[in-house]
Coordinates of C-alpha atoms and ligand atoms in Angstrom, one line a residue:
M1075 CA -11.9 32.4 -16.6
S1076 CA -12.0 36.1 -17.5
I1077 CA -10.9 38.9 -15.2
T1078 CA -11.5 42.6 -15.2
H1079 CA -8.8 43.5 -12.7
K1080 CA -5.0 43.6 -13.1
T1081 CA -2.3 41.2 -12.1
L1082 CA 1.2 42.1 -11.0
I1083 CA 4.1 39.7 -11.5
I1084 CA 7.1 40.7 -9.4
G1085 CA 10.4 39.0 -10.4
A1086 CA 8.9 38.7 -13.9
L1087 CA 12.2 38.5 -15.7
G1088 CA 13.1 35.3 -13.8
Q1089 CA 12.8 31.6 -14.8
I1090 CA 9.2 31.2 -13.5
G1091 CA 8.0 34.8 -13.9
S1092 CA 8.8 34.9 -17.7
E1093 CA 6.8 31.7 -18.3
L1094 CA 4.0 32.7 -16.0
A1095 CA 3.7 36.0 -17.8
E1096 CA 3.3 34.2 -21.2
T1097 CA 0.6 32.0 -19.8
L1098 CA -1.3 34.9 -18.1
Y1099 CA -1.1 37.0 -21.3
A1100 CA -2.8 34.2 -23.2
R1101 CA -5.4 33.7 -20.5
H1102 CA -6.4 37.1 -19.4
G1103 CA -5.1 39.5 -22.1
V1104 CA -1.7 41.3 -22.3
E1105 CA -3.4 44.6 -21.1
N1106 CA -4.3 43.0 -17.7
I1107 CA -0.9 41.7 -16.8
I1108 CA 1.9 44.0 -15.4
C1109 CA 5.4 42.7 -15.2
A1110 CA 7.9 44.1 -12.7
D1111 CA 11.5 43.3 -11.8
I1112 CA 14.5 45.1 -10.3
R1113 CA 16.4 44.6 -13.6
E1114 CA 15.9 46.0 -17.1
P1115 CA 14.3 43.6 -19.5
Q1116 CA 17.3 43.1 -21.8
T1117 CA 17.2 39.5 -22.8
V1118 CA 13.6 38.6 -21.8
Q1119 CA 10.9 39.8 -24.2
I1120 CA 8.0 41.6 -22.3
E1121 CA 4.9 41.9 -24.4
G1122 CA 2.9 44.0 -22.1
K1123 CA 3.5 46.8 -19.5
Y1124 CA 6.8 46.6 -17.7
L1125 CA 7.8 48.4 -14.5
K1126 CA 11.1 48.6 -12.7
L1127 CA 10.3 47.8 -9.1
D1128 CA 12.3 46.8 -6.1
V1129 CA 10.0 44.5 -4.0
T1130 CA 11.8 45.7 -0.8
D1131 CA 10.5 49.2 -1.5
K1132 CA 7.1 49.2 0.3
A1133 CA 6.1 52.6 -0.8
G1134 CA 7.0 51.9 -4.4
L1135 CA 5.0 48.7 -4.3
Y1136 CA 1.9 50.4 -2.8
E1137 CA 2.1 53.1 -5.5
V1138 CA 2.1 50.5 -8.2
I1139 CA -0.9 48.6 -6.7
E1140 CA -2.9 51.8 -6.3
Q1141 CA -2.0 53.3 -9.7
H1142 CA -2.8 50.1 -11.7
E1143 CA -5.6 48.8 -9.5
I1144 CA -3.8 45.5 -8.9
R1145 CA -5.9 42.7 -7.5
V1146 CA -3.5 39.8 -7.7
I1147 CA 0.2 39.7 -7.0
Y1148 CA 2.6 36.9 -7.9
N1149 CA 5.7 37.7 -5.8
L1150 CA 8.5 35.7 -7.3
A1151 CA 11.4 37.9 -6.4
A1152 CA 13.9 36.0 -4.3
I1153 CA 17.5 34.8 -4.0
L1154 CA 17.7 31.1 -4.5
S1155 CA 19.6 28.4 -2.5
A1156 CA 23.1 28.4 -3.9
K1157 CA 23.3 32.2 -4.4
G1158 CA 21.8 32.8 -1.0
E1159 CA 24.7 30.9 0.7
Q1160 CA 27.1 33.4 -0.9
N1161 CA 25.4 36.4 0.8
P1162 CA 23.1 35.2 3.6
E1163 CA 22.2 38.6 4.9
W1164 CA 21.1 39.9 1.5
A1165 CA 19.1 36.7 0.9
W1166 CA 17.3 37.0 4.2
H1167 CA 16.5 40.7 3.6
L1168 CA 15.2 40.2 0.1
N1169 CA 13.3 37.0 0.7
M1170 CA 11.6 38.2 3.9
S1171 CA 11.0 41.9 3.3
G1172 CA 9.7 41.2 -0.2
L1173 CA 7.1 38.8 1.3
L1174 CA 6.2 41.0 4.2
N1175 CA 5.6 43.9 1.9
S1176 CA 3.3 41.9 -0.2
L1177 CA 1.4 40.5 2.8
E1178 CA 1.1 44.0 4.3
A1179 CA -0.2 45.3 1.0
A1180 CA -2.8 42.6 1.0
R1181 CA -3.8 43.7 4.5
H1182 CA -4.0 47.3 3.4
F1183 CA -5.7 46.9 0.0
K1184 CA -8.6 44.7 0.8
G1185 CA -9.3 41.8 -1.6
L1186 CA -5.7 41.7 -2.9
Q1187 CA -4.8 38.0 -3.6
I1188 CA -1.1 37.0 -3.2
F1189 CA 0.9 34.0 -4.6
W1190 CA 4.3 33.4 -3.0
P1191 CA 6.3 30.4 -3.7
S1192 CA 8.0 28.3 -1.1
S1193 CA 10.4 25.4 -1.8
I1194 CA 11.5 21.9 -1.0
A1195 CA 14.3 23.8 0.8
V1196 CA 12.1 24.2 3.9
F1197 CA 13.0 20.6 4.7
G1198 CA 16.4 19.7 6.3
P1199 CA 18.7 16.9 7.3
H1200 CA 16.2 15.5 9.9
S1201 CA 13.2 15.5 7.6
P1202 CA 12.3 12.2 6.1
R1203 CA 13.9 12.1 2.6
Q1204 CA 11.6 9.7 0.8
N1205 CA 8.0 10.7 0.1
T1206 CA 8.5 13.7 2.5
P1207 CA 5.1 14.4 4.1
Q1208 CA 3.3 17.8 4.2
Y1209 CA 3.8 18.0 8.0
T1210 CA 7.0 16.7 9.4
V1211 CA 10.3 17.7 11.1
M1212 CA 11.6 20.8 9.3
D1213 CA 15.2 22.0 10.1
P1214 CA 16.4 23.8 7.0
N1215 CA 20.1 24.6 7.1
T1216 CA 20.4 27.1 4.2
V1217 CA 19.5 30.8 4.6
Y1218 CA 17.2 30.2 1.6
G1219 CA 15.4 27.3 3.3
I1220 CA 15.2 29.3 6.6
S1221 CA 13.6 32.2 4.8
K1222 CA 11.1 30.0 3.0
L1223 CA 10.1 28.2 6.2
A1224 CA 9.7 31.6 8.1
G1225 CA 7.8 32.9 5.0
E1226 CA 5.4 30.0 5.2
R1227 CA 4.7 30.8 8.8
W1228 CA 4.1 34.5 7.9
C1229 CA 1.6 33.5 5.2
E1230 CA -0.4 31.4 7.5
Y1231 CA -0.3 34.1 10.2
Y1232 CA -1.6 36.8 7.8
A1233 CA -4.3 34.4 6.5
Q1234 CA -5.5 33.5 10.0
K1235 CA -5.1 36.9 11.7
Y1236 CA -6.1 39.3 8.9
G1237 CA -8.0 37.1 6.4
V1238 CA -5.4 37.7 3.7
D1239 CA -6.0 35.4 0.6
V1240 CA -2.4 34.1 0.3
R1241 CA -1.6 30.9 -1.5
S1242 CA 1.6 29.0 -1.8
I1243 CA 3.3 25.9 -3.3
R1244 CA 6.6 24.3 -2.2
Y1245 CA 8.0 24.0 -5.7
P1246 CA 10.5 21.2 -6.4
G1247 CA 13.4 22.0 -8.8
L1248 CA 11.8 23.6 -11.9
I1249 CA 13.0 22.8 -15.4
G1250 CA 12.1 24.9 -18.4
Y1251 CA 13.8 25.9 -21.7
K1252 CA 12.5 29.5 -22.1
S1253 CA 14.8 31.3 -19.6
A1254 CA 18.1 30.9 -17.9
P1255 CA 18.1 29.5 -14.3
G1256 CA 19.0 31.9 -11.5
G1257 CA 21.3 30.3 -8.8
G1258 CA 19.6 27.2 -7.5
T1259 CA 20.9 23.8 -6.5
T1260 CA 18.5 22.1 -8.9
D1261 CA 19.6 24.2 -11.8
Y1262 CA 22.1 21.6 -13.1
A1263 CA 19.1 19.9 -14.5
V1264 CA 18.5 22.9 -16.8
D1265 CA 22.2 23.6 -17.7
I1266 CA 22.8 20.0 -18.7
Y1267 CA 20.4 20.3 -21.7
H1268 CA 22.2 23.4 -23.0
Y1269 CA 25.6 21.5 -22.9
A1270 CA 24.1 18.4 -24.5
V1271 CA 22.6 20.2 -27.6
Q1272 CA 25.9 21.9 -28.2
H1273 CA 27.7 18.5 -28.0
K1274 CA 29.8 19.8 -25.1
P1275 CA 30.7 17.6 -22.1
F1276 CA 28.9 18.6 -18.9
T1277 CA 30.4 18.7 -15.4
C1278 CA 27.7 18.3 -12.9
F1279 CA 28.2 19.9 -9.5
L1280 CA 26.2 17.1 -7.8
S1281 CA 27.2 13.5 -7.5
E1282 CA 25.7 11.0 -10.0
N1283 CA 23.2 9.4 -7.5
T1284 CA 21.8 12.6 -5.9
Y1285 CA 18.1 12.3 -6.2
L1286 CA 16.0 15.5 -6.0
P1287 CA 12.3 16.3 -6.6
M1288 CA 11.9 18.1 -9.9
M1289 CA 9.1 19.3 -12.2
Y1290 CA 8.7 20.5 -15.8
M1291 CA 7.9 24.2 -15.9
E1292 CA 4.5 23.8 -17.7
D1293 CA 3.3 21.5 -14.8
A1294 CA 4.5 24.1 -12.2
I1295 CA 2.7 27.0 -14.0
R1296 CA -0.5 24.9 -14.3
A1297 CA -0.3 24.0 -10.6
T1298 CA 0.2 27.7 -9.7
L1299 CA -2.9 28.8 -11.7
E1300 CA -5.0 25.9 -10.5
L1301 CA -4.2 26.8 -6.9
M1302 CA -4.9 30.5 -7.4
E1303 CA -8.2 29.8 -9.2
A1304 CA -9.4 27.2 -6.7
P1305 CA -12.4 28.3 -4.6
A1306 CA -11.2 29.7 -1.3
E1307 CA -12.8 26.9 0.8
K1308 CA -10.7 24.3 -1.1
V1309 CA -7.5 26.0 -0.1
K1310 CA -7.3 24.5 3.4
N1311 CA -3.5 25.0 3.7
R1312 CA -2.5 28.7 4.0
S1313 CA 1.2 28.1 4.7
S1314 CA 2.4 26.1 1.6
Y1315 CA 1.5 22.9 -0.3
N1316 CA 3.9 20.1 -1.0
L1317 CA 4.1 19.4 -4.8
G1318 CA 5.7 16.2 -5.9
G1319 CA 6.7 16.1 -9.6
I1320 CA 9.3 13.7 -10.7
S1321 CA 12.4 12.5 -8.9
F1322 CA 15.7 11.7 -10.7
S1323 CA 19.4 11.8 -10.2
P1324 CA 22.0 13.4 -12.5
K1325 CA 23.0 10.0 -13.8
E1326 CA 19.4 9.3 -14.8
I1327 CA 18.8 12.6 -16.6
A1328 CA 22.2 12.2 -18.4
A1329 CA 21.0 8.7 -19.5
S1330 CA 17.7 10.2 -20.8
I1331 CA 19.6 12.7 -22.8
Q1332 CA 21.9 10.0 -24.2
K1333 CA 18.9 8.3 -25.7
H1334 CA 18.7 11.3 -28.1
I1335 CA 22.4 12.4 -28.1
P1336 CA 24.4 9.2 -27.7
D1337 CA 27.8 10.9 -27.6
F1338 CA 26.8 13.2 -24.7
E1339 CA 29.3 13.0 -21.8
C1340 CA 28.6 13.9 -18.2
T1341 CA 31.1 13.9 -15.3
Y1342 CA 30.5 14.6 -11.7
V1343 CA 32.5 17.0 -9.6
P1344 CA 30.4 17.8 -6.4
D1345 CA 31.0 21.2 -4.8
F1346 CA 29.3 23.1 -1.9
R1347 CA 25.9 22.5 -3.5
Q1348 CA 26.2 18.8 -2.8
A1349 CA 25.6 19.5 1.0
I1350 CA 22.5 21.5 0.2
A1351 CA 21.1 18.8 -2.0
D1352 CA 21.9 16.1 0.6
S1353 CA 19.8 18.0 3.1
W1354 CA 16.7 18.1 0.9
P1355 CA 14.1 15.5 0.2
Q1356 CA 14.5 13.0 -2.6
S1357 CA 10.8 12.7 -3.3
I1358 CA 7.7 14.5 -2.0
D1359 CA 4.2 13.4 -0.8
D1360 CA 1.7 15.8 -2.3
A1361 CA -1.5 14.0 -1.2
D1362 CA -2.9 17.3 0.3
A1363 CA -2.6 19.2 -3.0
K1364 CA -4.3 16.3 -4.8
M1365 CA -7.1 16.1 -2.3
D1366 CA -7.7 19.8 -1.7
W1367 CA -7.6 21.3 -5.2
G1368 CA -7.2 18.3 -7.5
W1369 CA -3.5 18.5 -8.4
K1370 CA -2.2 16.0 -10.9
G1371 CA 1.2 16.2 -12.7
K1372 CA 1.5 15.5 -16.4
Y1373 CA 5.1 15.3 -17.4
D1374 CA 7.6 12.5 -16.7
M1375 CA 11.4 12.7 -17.2
E1376 CA 11.4 11.3 -20.7
A1377 CA 8.6 13.6 -22.0
M1378 CA 10.5 16.5 -20.4
T1379 CA 13.8 15.6 -22.0
Q1380 CA 12.3 15.4 -25.4
I1381 CA 10.7 18.8 -25.1
M1382 CA 13.8 20.4 -23.6
L1383 CA 16.1 19.0 -26.3
E1384 CA 13.8 20.0 -29.1
N1385 CA 13.4 23.6 -28.0
I1386 CA 16.9 24.2 -26.7
T1387 CA 18.3 22.9 -30.0
K1388 CA 16.3 25.6 -31.8
Q1389 CA 17.9 28.3 -29.6
Y1390 CA 21.4 27.4 -30.9
L1391 CA 20.5 27.3 -34.6
P1392 CA 21.8 30.2 -36.7
Q1393 CA 19.1 33.0 -36.8
T1394 CA 18.0 32.2 -40.3
Q1395 CA 17.0 28.6 -39.5
N1396 CA 15.4 29.5 -36.2
Ligands
NAD989 P1 14.9 33.7 -10.7 O1 16.2 34.0 -9.9 O2 15.0 33.2 -12.0 O3 14.0 35.0 -10.7 C1 13.9 35.9 -9.6 C2 13.7 37.3 -10.2 O4 13.5 38.2 -9.1 C3 14.8 37.8 -11.1 O5 14.4 38.2 -12.3 C4 15.4 39.0 -10.3 O6 15.9 40.0 -11.1 C5 14.1 39.4 -9.5 N1 14.5 40.2 -8.3 C6 15.6 40.1 -7.5 N2 15.5 41.0 -6.5 C7 14.4 41.7 -6.7 C8 13.9 42.8 -6.1 N3 14.4 43.4 -5.0 N4 12.7 43.4 -6.5 C9 12.1 42.8 -7.7 N5 12.6 41.8 -8.3 C10 13.8 41.2 -7.9 O7 14.1 32.7 -9.7 P2 12.9 31.7 -10.2 O8 13.5 30.4 -10.4 O9 12.1 32.4 -11.2 O10 12.1 31.6 -8.8 C11 11.0 32.5 -8.5 C12 10.5 32.1 -7.1 O11 10.2 30.7 -7.1 C13 11.5 32.4 -6.0 O12 10.8 32.8 -4.8 C14 12.1 31.0 -5.7 O13 12.5 30.8 -4.4 C15 10.9 30.1 -6.0 N6 11.3 28.7 -6.3 C16 11.9 28.5 -7.5 C17 12.3 27.2 -7.8 C18 13.1 26.8 -9.1 O14 13.5 25.7 -9.2 N7 13.3 27.8 -10.0 C19 12.0 26.1 -6.9 C20 11.4 26.5 -5.7 C21 11.0 27.8 -5.4
LIG990 N1 15.2 25.1 -7.1 C1 15.5 25.8 -6.0 C2 16.9 25.9 -5.7 O1 17.6 25.0 -6.1 C3 14.8 25.2 -4.8 O2 13.9 26.1 -4.3 O3 17.3 26.8 -5.0

């Protein structure tokens, strides 16, 4: 699909943003994608135009949209679950005002399409934990989950009340090798590979049998683009879609690594993140995403482990061999 208008990725230096940018460059041309973040791009390579932007600065956001004729925004700037618990007020402020600024912008600049990610964190201790349905009890008990649930309601409100074309996915824990994770409860499943390839023992902050829904990053990026490119009438849910992926425990991911690195050692010392994980689903029912816009995941845990190990190993080779 070719586009003639520009796309803005906010939070582009993060785990998802950096991979989304690469995919969008290849699809639509580097000149059509603008990356923005509150940080300087020190470690992440940005091929195209880069802007320093604070998503909570509404006037600054409007200026960027106007100046660059932005027609699509991926707003990925947020504080994740574990980090959010360290500073709830900050997490609430960033997660909510960033979203509201994007939604207001879409109301102001007609035809602006918004992607905003929600999370499995919208569920809570009273939600069913197995095959968690799209519509069920939701009582999140982290500030992150509360902000995502409130955000979903705002998305639907702006879609219904103002006709804003906002689309959203409740991502499971995302696992990729291209960038460092940023303060989530599911991030052990990224760090574990980095320890394994360096032949270092890994101490997991969750207990060995803690199952959580996860997804390899390439599947998540593909889901995001499929949802954004789906005809509007197929996007029946304007709050956020459940997305299933794969479910595994720390013990299972460690075992999948040991098939490649037999001397890899993993021990389990649960900390405050255990309570967060225990309040979340273990697996997700994504029948609506499948039915409405044809979602189908590709990667299982074994395929993901193989790709993660191969690519992270290269990152630790001396520069000349890399
Ligand atoms: P990340 O922490 O890696 O990236 C977030 C980026 O936002 C960072 O680069 C950060 O510098 C930037 N940022 C922070 N404050 C900002 C501000 N005021 N203005 C502009 N940029 C700012 O997070 P991620 O893993 O890439 O997640 C992106 C989005 O996806 C978040 O909304 C997150 O809640 C959601 N999500 C992620 C996962 C996951 O497993 N990674 C799962 C579910 C949902
Ligand atoms: N992966 C995210 C986290 O652990 C869930 O949204 O915070």
